[in-house]
Amino acid sequence: MSKNIESTLVENRIFKPSKEFSKKARIGSMAQYQKMWKESVEKPEKFFAREAAELCWQKKWTKVLDWKCPYAKWFVGGKLNVSENCLDRHLDGPRKTKAAIIWEGEPGEKRVLTYQQLHREVCRFANVLKRNGAKKGTRVIIYMPMVPEAAVAMLACARIGAMHSVIFGGFSAESIKDRALDSGATIIVTADGGYRRGAVVALKKNVDDALKAKDTSVKRVIVFKRTGQDVHIEEGRDVWWHRELEYVDANCPAVALDSETPLFILYTSGSTGKPKGILHTTGGYLLHAYMTCKYVFDLRDEDVYWCTADVGWVTGHSYMVYGPLAMGATSLMYEGAPNWPENDRFWNIIEEYGVSVFYTAPTAIRAFMKWGDQWVKKHDLSSLRLLGTVGEPINPEAWMWYHRVIGGSRCPIVDTWWQTETGGHMITPIPGAIPTKPGTATLPFFGVDAAVVDDNGKELGANQGGKLVIRKPWPSMLRGIWGDKARYKETYWSEFKGYYLAGDGARRDKDGYIWIVGRIDDVLNVAGHRLGTAEVESALVSHPSVAEAAVVGKPDELKGQAVVCFVTVKTGKIANKELAADLKKHVRTVIGPVATPDEIRFTDALPKTRSGKIMRRLLKQVAAGEIIKGDTTTLEDLSVLAKLATAED
Ligand code: 7RM
């Protein structure tokens, strides 16, 4: 770990918030941040009760927090509805006609939905869900392109107390099937297709393939017409979104739900082959999404806010849909790729809509850097006032470029560290208060008691690398893993008693700033997407030619990490270029394009310890070219390395 730490120490400038920014910001000084943070961790009940009072409750809570580690209940006895907070409460003032969602389709269509229109669409679709059997607690899978209807479907579930589980459009039929089986979903909401880089993604076809074996509990598929392509409609199972709307009205009261009612399940990768269904509930999740939009993005009524994440990731949930809408903000949504039709699509959108707050990922920033400043210079980006990043550690070079070229050296950058499990920002600058340093997410958000500890759980001193933990419950923490109580306890709460283990390595500098080093478990971060090495391994060994596989990450200039697979083939099978290509295709089919291997390297044997554990550290070095070089198709003799390494220990 120490090596990584040194390599992050390249840029040591400090960027203080400008006086102008601080003056207008909700939190305008370090002293104010510190005072609020102190209260938030010392008297969380008082602090969060005050914040929660800004949401709309159908019944007030009786107790702010009930904590029996590792089980938390927030706002016990309180009743509210997320969709009411995101929609209805904005309708009795000027926000009624304000843009809630500004949408740009990849081919160039444009749509604006005001709060009133979005409310109406959500009510109608909630009635469609009810008509098709959805009730409180029903699991609804949403497998959609980036169209406003994805948000409509999510909010419609929330309105009636159904739980959604959004699946990213880049996942395969098999991934849909696994998630349908695990969640027990009875309804899937999808579209005929979506657009990506000028091509059409066959979403409905993937759903059909997922449901072929008929072993899931899915009874109904609701299909939104996006591309107009031909799709199969299964009689008795599939219905069209637009046809269903003909049967319903726009009257649908938001159900009063207990604060701990499940809101959604979102699958994310862990260190085993099986993704975890992260469970989030109503009151605490909404409060945290709302509060972070208020304090971290400092969202204003006049902002045009754009988060470039897909709805299929937690960032899309908290920062494209729930947080901004709970704030009554205008949220921009774009369907396609950043380089379609040309490399300046994003800058074109920012200029056209006057985007003022922009939130994207380091992997995208590195791609923009590579494409060159000339694409940015063609556009007037002076509407921007605040920039954000999320998904992986941002290298200081990319931070500086983002600051200078996109932000015109004027916009603060919030580098927000958080996870699917945390629901919202955990370590992040407060832009009017906390001076930033390129490459660090800086200080904990309100209520977050973060620490860097050694293997015994002891807090480490300045600049010592260790494990990142959170020592207190926070409102939007995951409430569990769907259907797997033991795994929840085991994964997050068993290494150190009473502490949440994030799975990231970190250090704190002398100013207390937290520098995230990266995952300490077998989870990769490929272009900001979380991917379990075990998932890719199990996809590989499901191929008839593969005997054994070990997957590791390799540093990649653009994607952060690239996926490198070491593979041994079964006796009689031939390891050649064709097989390598076939294995890449196979992984795409099993998991989805997000998991496509960058390299397949065949070997006689995998290096193992005497007890049979694959020596991943060694393989990582091999993959990074630190030990031997080899191309992707020659057979490598890694067993020699294993012998060497075991002899050394
Ligand atoms: C929001 C999201 C979570 C993992 C997390 C980290 C990494 C995310 C940052 C970051 C350094 C950041 N959810 N990560 N943000 N690392 N700085 N600002 O990404 O569940 O998909 O991934 O991503 O390793 O544990 S996630």
XYZ file of C-alpha atoms and ligand atoms in Angstrom:
675
model
C 0.000 0.000 0.000
C 2.832 2.423 0.792
C 3.809 2.671 -2.858
C 0.379 3.948 -3.879
C 0.443 6.478 -1.143
C 3.670 8.040 -2.332
C 2.458 8.249 -5.874
C -0.497 10.397 -4.812
C 1.780 13.074 -3.395
C 2.532 14.856 -6.628
C 0.410 17.972 -6.456
C 0.516 19.963 -3.259
C -1.326 23.133 -4.092
C -4.307 24.089 -1.980
C -7.361 25.707 -3.531
C -9.333 27.907 -1.178
C -12.956 28.662 -1.973
C -13.258 32.114 -3.518
C -14.783 34.857 -1.337
C -17.489 35.286 -3.904
C -18.452 31.597 -3.796
C -18.304 31.410 -0.006
C -20.438 34.503 0.445
C -23.350 32.946 -1.427
C -22.868 29.390 -0.155
C -25.035 27.833 2.555
C -21.880 26.990 4.456
C -19.353 29.730 3.884
C -16.498 29.029 6.277
C -14.419 26.254 7.749
C -15.540 27.307 11.226
C -19.187 26.847 10.292
C -18.481 23.439 8.750
C -16.576 22.338 11.858
C -19.273 23.521 14.207
C -21.974 21.723 12.273
C -19.903 18.561 11.868
C -19.199 18.460 15.590
C -22.854 18.775 16.428
C -23.762 16.165 13.790
C -21.585 13.481 15.368
C -21.989 14.472 19.013
C -25.713 15.097 18.905
C -26.871 13.323 15.770
C -30.463 13.095 16.936
C -30.762 16.833 17.348
C -28.864 17.604 14.167
C -30.764 15.222 11.922
C -34.151 16.035 13.433
C -33.605 19.653 12.437
C -32.590 18.690 8.919
C -35.392 16.148 8.516
C -37.947 18.808 9.410
C -37.293 20.252 5.933
C -38.828 17.162 4.354
C -42.540 16.578 4.249
C -43.780 13.974 6.741
C -47.263 12.566 6.794
C -46.605 11.590 10.382
C -43.754 12.807 12.542
C -41.267 10.323 13.972
C -41.134 9.487 17.659
C -37.436 8.616 17.782
C -34.668 9.801 15.464
C -32.377 6.796 15.727
C -32.641 3.269 16.976
C -29.181 1.661 16.738
C -28.489 -1.941 17.595
C -25.275 -2.527 15.723
C -25.345 -3.381 12.821
C -29.039 -2.594 12.481
C -30.185 1.011 12.260
C -33.651 2.509 12.143
C -33.962 6.206 11.392
C -36.996 8.348 12.183
C -38.805 5.551 13.908
C -42.576 5.887 13.741
C -42.377 8.584 11.058
C -44.340 8.244 7.840
C -43.526 9.854 4.535
C -43.450 9.237 0.813
C -40.388 9.827 -1.359
C -42.413 10.645 -4.460
C -44.475 13.192 -2.556
C -41.263 14.826 -1.339
C -39.830 14.894 -4.852
C -42.986 16.073 -6.589
C -46.211 17.034 -4.821
C -44.663 19.434 -2.380
C -43.239 21.541 -5.193
C -46.606 22.036 -6.824
C -48.080 24.755 -4.656
C -45.579 27.455 -5.602
C -43.530 28.698 -8.531
C -41.802 25.350 -8.951
C -44.996 23.933 -10.406
C -43.993 25.139 -13.876
C -40.251 24.800 -13.340
C -38.283 22.190 -15.296
C -37.818 19.099 -13.144
C -36.139 17.061 -15.868
C -34.491 18.416 -18.985
C -33.819 15.521 -21.297
C -31.587 15.235 -24.309
C -31.757 12.034 -26.358
C -28.643 10.800 -28.068
C -29.952 11.363 -31.583
C -30.804 14.904 -30.493
C -34.450 14.949 -29.371
C -35.221 17.274 -26.509
C -37.905 17.140 -23.836
C -38.625 19.151 -20.741
C -40.866 17.893 -17.963
C -42.028 20.474 -15.463
C -42.698 19.403 -11.886
C -46.396 19.404 -12.645
C -45.932 17.258 -15.754
C -43.567 14.867 -14.026
C -46.013 14.520 -11.152
C -48.796 13.682 -13.589
C -46.676 11.099 -15.432
C -45.621 9.476 -12.170
C -49.221 9.266 -10.922
C -50.397 7.733 -14.173
C -47.601 5.203 -14.281
C -48.123 4.329 -10.613
C -51.672 3.466 -11.604
C -50.333 1.346 -14.458
C -48.149 -0.514 -11.971
C -51.140 -1.092 -9.700
C -53.207 -2.296 -12.660
C -50.490 -4.830 -13.327
C -50.431 -6.184 -9.836
C -47.863 -4.028 -8.028
C -48.452 -3.510 -4.329
C -46.507 -2.352 -1.335
C -43.340 -4.463 -1.204
C -43.550 -5.755 -4.804
C -40.121 -5.844 -6.457
C -40.080 -4.101 -9.819
C -37.033 -4.401 -12.063
C -36.327 -1.344 -14.177
C -34.105 -2.023 -17.205
C -34.322 1.145 -19.213
C -32.321 3.516 -21.356
C -31.664 7.014 -20.043
C -35.091 8.422 -20.764
C -37.312 10.374 -18.336
C -39.543 7.305 -18.082
C -36.789 5.571 -16.110
C -37.168 8.228 -13.407
C -40.963 8.113 -13.791
C -40.913 4.363 -13.130
C -38.694 4.760 -10.057
C -40.857 7.508 -8.578
C -44.016 5.562 -9.398
C -42.716 2.594 -7.392
C -41.887 4.908 -4.503
C -45.369 6.402 -4.688
C -47.103 3.104 -3.999
C -44.475 1.539 -1.744
C -43.192 -0.949 -4.328
C -39.420 -1.483 -4.402
C -37.439 -0.894 -7.533
C -34.305 -2.602 -8.618
C -32.745 -0.747 -11.507
C -30.413 -2.772 -13.706
C -27.874 -0.883 -15.788
C -28.525 -1.233 -19.528
C -24.988 -2.557 -20.015
C -25.811 -5.772 -18.167
C -26.651 -8.965 -20.007
C -29.684 -11.241 -20.100
C -28.038 -13.572 -17.590
C -27.429 -10.721 -15.163
C -31.098 -9.739 -15.434
C -32.108 -13.315 -14.766
C -29.855 -13.598 -11.700
C -31.225 -10.368 -10.286
C -34.816 -11.360 -11.041
C -34.292 -14.653 -9.235
C -32.550 -13.094 -6.257
C -35.000 -10.219 -5.796
C -38.162 -12.204 -6.517
C -39.324 -9.437 -8.845
C -42.741 -9.934 -10.459
C -42.664 -6.980 -12.860
C -39.991 -5.756 -15.274
C -40.220 -2.305 -16.791
C -38.109 -1.996 -19.928
C -38.008 -0.393 -23.364
C -37.835 -1.793 -26.859
C -34.319 -0.357 -27.078
C -32.079 2.594 -26.363
C -29.439 4.547 -28.243
C -25.742 4.311 -27.569
C -23.059 5.690 -29.859
C -25.413 5.681 -32.790
C -26.328 2.037 -32.300
C -29.481 0.558 -30.852
C -29.241 -1.478 -27.652
C -31.675 -4.401 -27.668
C -33.057 -4.074 -24.169
C -36.306 -5.973 -24.687
C -34.472 -8.842 -26.379
C -32.246 -9.178 -23.303
C -35.314 -9.297 -21.074
C -36.863 -11.976 -23.306
C -33.682 -14.052 -23.068
C -33.562 -13.589 -19.307
C -37.101 -14.911 -18.968
C -36.759 -17.823 -21.394
C -36.262 -20.526 -18.823
C -39.433 -19.404 -16.996
C -37.857 -20.009 -13.610
C -38.130 -16.445 -12.357
C -41.217 -15.018 -10.658
C -41.685 -12.319 -13.317
C -45.305 -12.202 -14.446
C -45.452 -8.933 -16.325
C -43.158 -6.936 -18.623
C -44.104 -3.319 -19.329
C -42.444 -2.045 -22.490
C -41.787 1.615 -23.201
C -41.498 2.463 -26.880
C -38.259 4.354 -27.427
C -36.707 3.281 -30.712
C -39.689 1.748 -32.491
C -37.667 -1.327 -33.411
C -39.430 -4.643 -33.837
C -39.745 -6.561 -30.595
C -41.363 -9.775 -29.550
C -44.487 -9.308 -27.413
C -45.330 -12.327 -25.329
C -49.103 -12.627 -25.064
C -50.279 -12.610 -21.474
C -46.927 -11.374 -20.160
C -45.910 -8.244 -22.059
C -47.812 -4.979 -22.322
C -46.951 -1.620 -23.894
C -46.439 1.350 -21.595
C -48.399 3.737 -23.856
C -51.330 1.352 -24.223
C -51.576 0.818 -20.487
C -51.816 4.575 -19.958
C -55.119 4.543 -21.808
C -56.698 2.632 -18.938
C -55.669 4.878 -16.048
C -56.240 8.381 -14.744
C -53.775 10.740 -13.113
C -55.154 10.311 -9.641
C -52.833 8.451 -7.344
C -52.308 9.478 -3.746
C -48.802 9.065 -2.351
C -49.063 6.292 0.238
C -47.885 7.172 3.748
C -44.981 4.805 4.338
C -43.117 3.956 7.461
C -39.690 5.623 7.403
C -37.968 2.222 7.226
C -40.022 0.942 4.273
C -37.646 -0.469 1.641
C -37.250 1.949 -1.268
C -34.944 0.011 -3.539
C -32.505 -2.825 -4.012
C -29.452 -2.080 -6.100
C -27.066 -4.864 -7.019
C -23.373 -4.200 -6.674
C -20.234 -6.283 -6.927
C -18.487 -7.740 -3.934
C -15.655 -10.142 -3.448
C -17.663 -13.261 -4.318
C -19.107 -14.255 -7.677
C -22.601 -13.229 -6.612
C -23.538 -9.524 -6.651
C -25.086 -8.157 -3.467
C -28.560 -6.654 -3.429
C -27.944 -3.505 -1.402
C -31.107 -2.477 0.413
C -32.027 1.150 1.044
C -35.064 2.433 2.878
C -37.167 5.576 2.811
C -36.648 8.364 5.361
C -32.922 8.235 6.069
C -31.959 7.673 2.438
C -34.054 10.573 1.200
C -32.753 12.882 3.907
C -29.128 12.171 3.074
C -29.678 12.561 -0.701
C -31.483 15.842 -0.038
C -28.930 17.185 2.452
C -25.922 16.433 0.276
C -27.552 18.174 -2.710
C -28.171 21.116 -0.406
C -24.732 21.360 1.185
C -22.328 19.685 -1.264
C -23.814 20.843 -4.564
C -25.321 23.840 -2.815
C -28.195 23.562 -5.309
C -30.280 26.664 -5.947
C -33.580 27.143 -7.694
C -31.806 28.837 -10.588
C -29.259 26.049 -11.116
C -29.229 23.718 -14.078
C -27.704 20.623 -12.604
C -26.281 17.750 -14.611
C -25.124 14.424 -13.263
C -23.811 12.274 -16.107
C -24.246 8.926 -14.324
C -26.633 6.292 -15.609
C -29.764 5.621 -13.517
C -28.519 2.044 -13.241
C -25.846 3.119 -10.758
C -26.376 4.502 -7.290
C -25.124 7.907 -8.448
C -28.029 8.041 -10.878
C -30.444 7.143 -8.072
C -29.255 9.643 -5.472
C -27.936 12.449 -7.666
C -29.967 12.427 -10.818
C -33.348 11.509 -9.391
C -33.984 11.582 -5.651
C -31.645 14.253 -4.267
C -32.128 16.972 -6.899
C -35.887 16.427 -7.145
C -36.296 16.491 -3.370
C -34.550 19.884 -3.556
C -36.909 21.070 -6.303
C -33.946 21.486 -8.641
C -33.686 21.105 -12.406
C -31.963 17.847 -13.294
C -30.573 17.287 -16.766
C -30.549 13.819 -18.228
C -28.678 12.721 -21.344
C -29.251 9.404 -23.032
C -26.044 8.646 -24.876
C -22.283 8.652 -25.057
C -19.977 11.639 -24.451
C -18.342 11.279 -27.862
C -21.414 11.003 -30.028
C -21.694 12.335 -32.674
C -18.449 14.105 -31.743
C -16.081 14.545 -28.831
C -17.711 17.791 -27.705
C -21.232 16.511 -27.047
C -21.007 17.244 -23.309
C -19.671 20.784 -23.790
C -22.333 21.380 -26.370
C -25.012 20.350 -23.862
C -23.516 22.507 -21.098
C -23.491 25.521 -23.371
C -26.941 24.918 -24.795
C -28.727 24.501 -21.464
C -26.531 26.774 -19.349
C -25.546 23.975 -16.977
C -24.235 25.444 -13.725
C -23.412 22.360 -11.633
C -21.760 19.421 -13.382
C -21.047 16.024 -11.800
C -19.074 13.354 -13.636
C -16.426 10.633 -13.191
C -12.610 10.695 -13.353
C -12.589 8.116 -16.144
C -14.646 10.498 -18.304
C -12.380 13.418 -17.387
C -9.312 11.446 -18.463
C -10.968 10.655 -21.798
C -11.796 14.352 -22.336
C -8.163 15.223 -21.557
C -6.999 12.758 -24.150
C -9.379 14.065 -26.810
C -7.871 17.505 -26.304
C -8.748 21.031 -25.185
C -9.839 22.095 -28.652
C -13.190 20.327 -28.179
C -13.833 22.274 -25.017
C -12.632 25.595 -26.409
C -15.321 25.506 -29.072
C -17.925 26.148 -26.373
C -18.840 28.779 -23.852
C -18.829 27.060 -20.460
C -19.143 30.228 -18.406
C -22.469 29.069 -16.930
C -20.618 26.498 -14.782
C -20.123 27.414 -11.139
C -19.396 24.087 -9.440
C -17.884 20.782 -10.573
C -18.060 17.356 -8.995
C -16.427 13.970 -9.426
C -17.213 10.478 -8.191
C -16.490 6.820 -8.770
C -12.777 6.374 -8.201
C -9.787 8.280 -6.943
C -9.092 11.226 -9.233
C -5.461 11.644 -10.189
C -4.170 15.165 -9.536
C -3.404 15.744 -13.248
C -7.010 15.056 -14.165
C -8.190 17.228 -11.254
C -6.040 20.127 -12.456
C -7.251 19.766 -16.017
C -10.891 19.663 -14.867
C -10.288 22.733 -12.737
C -8.497 24.720 -15.426
C -10.077 23.694 -18.725
C -13.648 22.908 -17.706
C -13.950 25.074 -14.627
C -12.073 28.045 -16.097
C -9.996 28.064 -12.870
C -13.100 29.513 -11.233
C -15.246 26.586 -10.106
C -14.648 24.631 -6.898
C -14.405 20.862 -7.372
C -16.164 18.491 -5.005
C -14.453 15.075 -5.100
C -17.119 12.967 -3.427
C -16.230 9.590 -1.928
C -19.117 7.258 -1.282
C -20.516 3.852 -2.225
C -23.680 2.069 -3.270
C -23.850 0.971 0.364
C -23.587 4.471 1.822
C -26.456 5.861 -0.278
C -24.902 9.315 -0.553
C -21.717 11.378 -0.189
C -19.599 10.466 2.843
C -16.273 12.218 2.402
C -16.459 15.377 0.373
C -15.523 19.018 0.287
C -18.213 21.506 1.276
C -17.497 23.909 -1.581
C -17.831 27.264 0.178
C -15.958 26.106 3.264
C -13.307 23.447 2.766
C -10.107 24.253 0.842
C -9.442 21.486 -1.668
C -6.282 19.654 -2.670
C -6.207 17.778 -5.984
C -6.678 14.059 -5.363
C -8.387 14.038 -1.974
C -12.072 13.883 -1.090
C -11.065 15.979 1.966
C -13.280 15.733 5.075
C -16.301 13.769 6.262
C -19.837 14.949 5.606
C -22.231 15.638 8.496
C -22.889 12.669 10.714
C -20.004 10.730 9.213
C -17.408 9.551 11.706
C -14.709 8.312 9.325
C -11.364 6.931 10.447
C -8.339 5.167 9.010
C -7.365 2.189 11.147
C -4.734 -0.543 11.246
C -5.486 -4.268 11.177
C -6.403 -4.150 14.863
C -8.888 -1.359 14.401
C -6.625 1.241 15.983
C -6.765 4.699 14.477
C -3.588 5.542 12.608
C -1.553 8.711 12.734
C -0.985 11.201 9.936
C -0.015 9.755 6.559
C -0.130 6.138 7.653
C -1.963 3.907 5.202
C -4.763 1.696 6.550
C -8.395 0.736 6.183
C -11.236 3.197 5.932
C -14.037 2.656 8.453
C -17.129 4.554 9.570
C -17.674 4.435 13.315
C -21.252 5.625 13.606
C -24.509 4.872 11.800
C -25.650 7.482 9.268
C -29.138 8.057 7.835
C -28.620 6.602 4.342
C -26.571 3.575 5.310
C -27.578 0.298 3.698
C -30.051 -1.610 5.829
C -28.903 -4.988 4.634
C -28.210 -7.283 1.725
C -31.434 -8.540 0.198
C -32.067 -12.077 1.377
C -28.698 -12.502 3.075
C -28.544 -11.311 6.655
C -25.352 -13.182 7.414
C -23.457 -11.703 4.495
C -24.412 -8.178 5.574
C -22.934 -8.701 9.017
C -19.961 -10.598 7.746
C -18.978 -8.237 4.913
C -19.365 -4.896 6.605
C -19.441 -5.304 10.355
C -17.267 -8.219 11.368
C -13.679 -7.097 10.857
C -13.818 -4.392 13.539
C -16.462 -4.448 16.219
C -18.996 -1.671 15.770
C -17.317 -0.209 12.681
C -18.543 -0.231 9.093
C -15.768 -1.524 6.832
C -15.809 0.356 3.536
C -13.426 -1.918 1.645
C -11.171 0.975 0.649
C -7.628 1.733 1.709
C -6.890 5.299 2.788
C -4.679 7.639 4.744
C -5.315 10.941 6.495
C -2.839 13.749 6.000
C -1.731 16.212 8.664
C -4.826 18.355 8.008
C -7.078 15.358 8.542
C -7.873 15.123 4.822
C -8.688 11.621 3.691
C -6.891 10.276 0.628
C -8.573 7.202 -0.823
C -6.087 4.734 -2.217
C -8.511 2.228 -3.766
C -10.139 -1.088 -2.946
C -8.481 -3.480 -0.566
C -10.710 -6.402 -1.547
C -11.114 -8.249 -4.820
C -13.227 -5.560 -6.360
C -12.051 -3.742 -9.467
C -12.984 -0.257 -10.517
C -13.142 -0.223 -14.287
C -14.086 3.147 -15.739
C -15.880 3.939 -12.496
C -17.850 0.682 -12.574
C -17.524 -1.755 -9.754
C -16.677 -5.249 -10.845
C -15.902 -8.296 -8.721
C -12.924 -10.325 -9.937
C -14.800 -13.416 -8.770
C -17.745 -12.581 -11.026
C -15.487 -12.476 -14.071
C -13.713 -15.645 -12.942
C -16.946 -17.562 -12.608
C -18.068 -16.331 -16.030
C -14.780 -17.585 -17.497
C -14.918 -21.020 -15.924
C -18.458 -21.447 -17.216
C -16.883 -21.660 -20.695
C -16.363 -25.284 -21.821
C -12.659 -24.783 -22.644
C -11.608 -23.185 -19.372
C -10.162 -25.116 -16.470
C -9.248 -22.305 -14.137
C -9.170 -18.528 -14.178
C -7.812 -15.702 -12.067
C -8.745 -12.113 -12.761
C -6.835 -9.051 -11.620
C -6.782 -5.340 -12.361
C -3.980 -3.590 -14.162
C -3.409 0.164 -14.014
C -4.975 1.820 -17.058
C -4.495 5.415 -18.042
C -8.096 5.952 -19.083
C -10.209 3.432 -17.249
C -8.333 3.456 -13.957
C -8.136 -0.302 -14.083
C -8.203 -2.767 -16.957
C -9.438 -6.366 -16.608
C -6.692 -8.953 -17.062
C -7.614 -12.647 -17.024
C -5.165 -15.467 -16.477
C -6.644 -18.647 -17.845
C -5.677 -22.311 -17.928
C -7.447 -24.460 -20.492
C -8.818 -27.966 -20.115
C -6.756 -30.860 -21.430
C -7.180 -31.182 -25.166
C -8.323 -27.571 -25.644
C -6.129 -25.199 -27.551
C -5.163 -21.829 -26.161
C -5.035 -19.512 -29.151
C -6.208 -16.114 -30.394
C -9.598 -17.499 -31.401
C -10.226 -18.862 -27.945
C -9.112 -15.560 -26.382
C -11.617 -13.687 -28.561
C -14.294 -16.214 -27.741
C -13.666 -15.859 -24.006
C -14.015 -12.083 -24.186
C -17.317 -12.542 -25.998
C -18.411 -15.120 -23.457
C -17.825 -12.756 -20.526
C -19.818 -10.061 -22.328
C -22.673 -12.502 -22.749
C -22.621 -13.729 -19.179
C -22.152 -10.426 -17.338
C -22.453 -7.700 -19.944
C -20.288 -5.296 -21.930
C -19.194 -3.558 -18.689
C -17.121 -6.600 -17.795
C -15.357 -7.166 -21.134
C -11.806 -8.416 -20.436
C -8.999 -6.279 -21.795
C -6.520 -9.135 -21.870
C -6.754 -12.895 -21.822
C -3.454 -14.505 -20.890
C -3.150 -18.251 -21.101
C -0.899 -20.057 -18.702
C 0.021 -23.660 -17.869
C -0.816 -23.213 -14.251
C -1.808 -20.421 -11.930
C 0.669 -19.447 -9.240
C -0.637 -20.726 -5.916
C 0.463 -20.805 -2.338
C 1.085 -24.144 -0.672
C -2.423 -24.039 0.698
C -3.783 -23.571 -2.802
C -4.632 -19.865 -2.737
C -4.094 -18.039 -5.993
C -1.305 -15.494 -5.548
C -3.116 -12.434 -6.771
C -0.458 -10.002 -5.749
C 1.971 -11.793 -8.002
C -0.497 -11.864 -10.863
C -1.124 -8.147 -10.478
C 2.592 -7.550 -10.866
C 2.713 -9.802 -13.898
C -0.297 -8.014 -15.403
C 1.295 -4.623 -14.811
C 4.433 -5.802 -16.596
C 6.489 -5.619 -13.444
C 7.546 -9.238 -13.592
C 7.425 -10.712 -17.066
C 6.170 -9.432 -20.335
C 4.098 -11.658 -22.516
C 1.520 -11.090 -25.154
C -2.053 -12.153 -24.820
C -1.853 -15.461 -26.576
C 1.486 -17.074 -25.809
C 1.402 -19.557 -23.030
C 3.020 -18.221 -19.910
C 4.634 -20.494 -17.398
C 3.520 -18.896 -14.192
C 4.045 -22.054 -12.170
C 7.730 -21.167 -12.144
C 6.872 -17.889 -10.478
C 4.780 -19.688 -7.932
C 7.686 -21.918 -7.059
C 9.967 -18.941 -6.694
C 7.548 -17.047 -4.551
C 6.758 -19.946 -2.240
C 10.440 -20.575 -1.801
C 10.784 -16.978 -0.687
C 8.106 -16.921 1.964
C -20.666 6.152 -5.854
C -19.962 4.889 -6.252
C -17.787 2.531 -4.634
C -16.289 2.503 -4.688
C -15.644 2.977 -3.412
C -14.302 3.486 -3.924
C -14.640 4.099 -5.262
C -16.085 6.161 -5.342
C -14.620 7.739 -5.014
C -13.961 6.491 -4.952
C -11.970 7.554 -4.500
C -13.846 8.936 -4.818
N -20.472 3.742 -5.759
N -14.901 5.540 -5.169
N -15.929 7.501 -5.259
N -12.643 6.405 -4.700
N -12.520 8.786 -4.560
N -14.379 10.158 -4.873
O -18.997 4.945 -6.966
O -20.508 1.379 -5.083
O -20.154 1.889 -7.417
O -18.359 2.217 -5.890
O -15.821 3.420 -5.694
O -13.428 2.421 -4.110
O -15.537 1.928 -2.484
S -19.920 2.251 -6.062
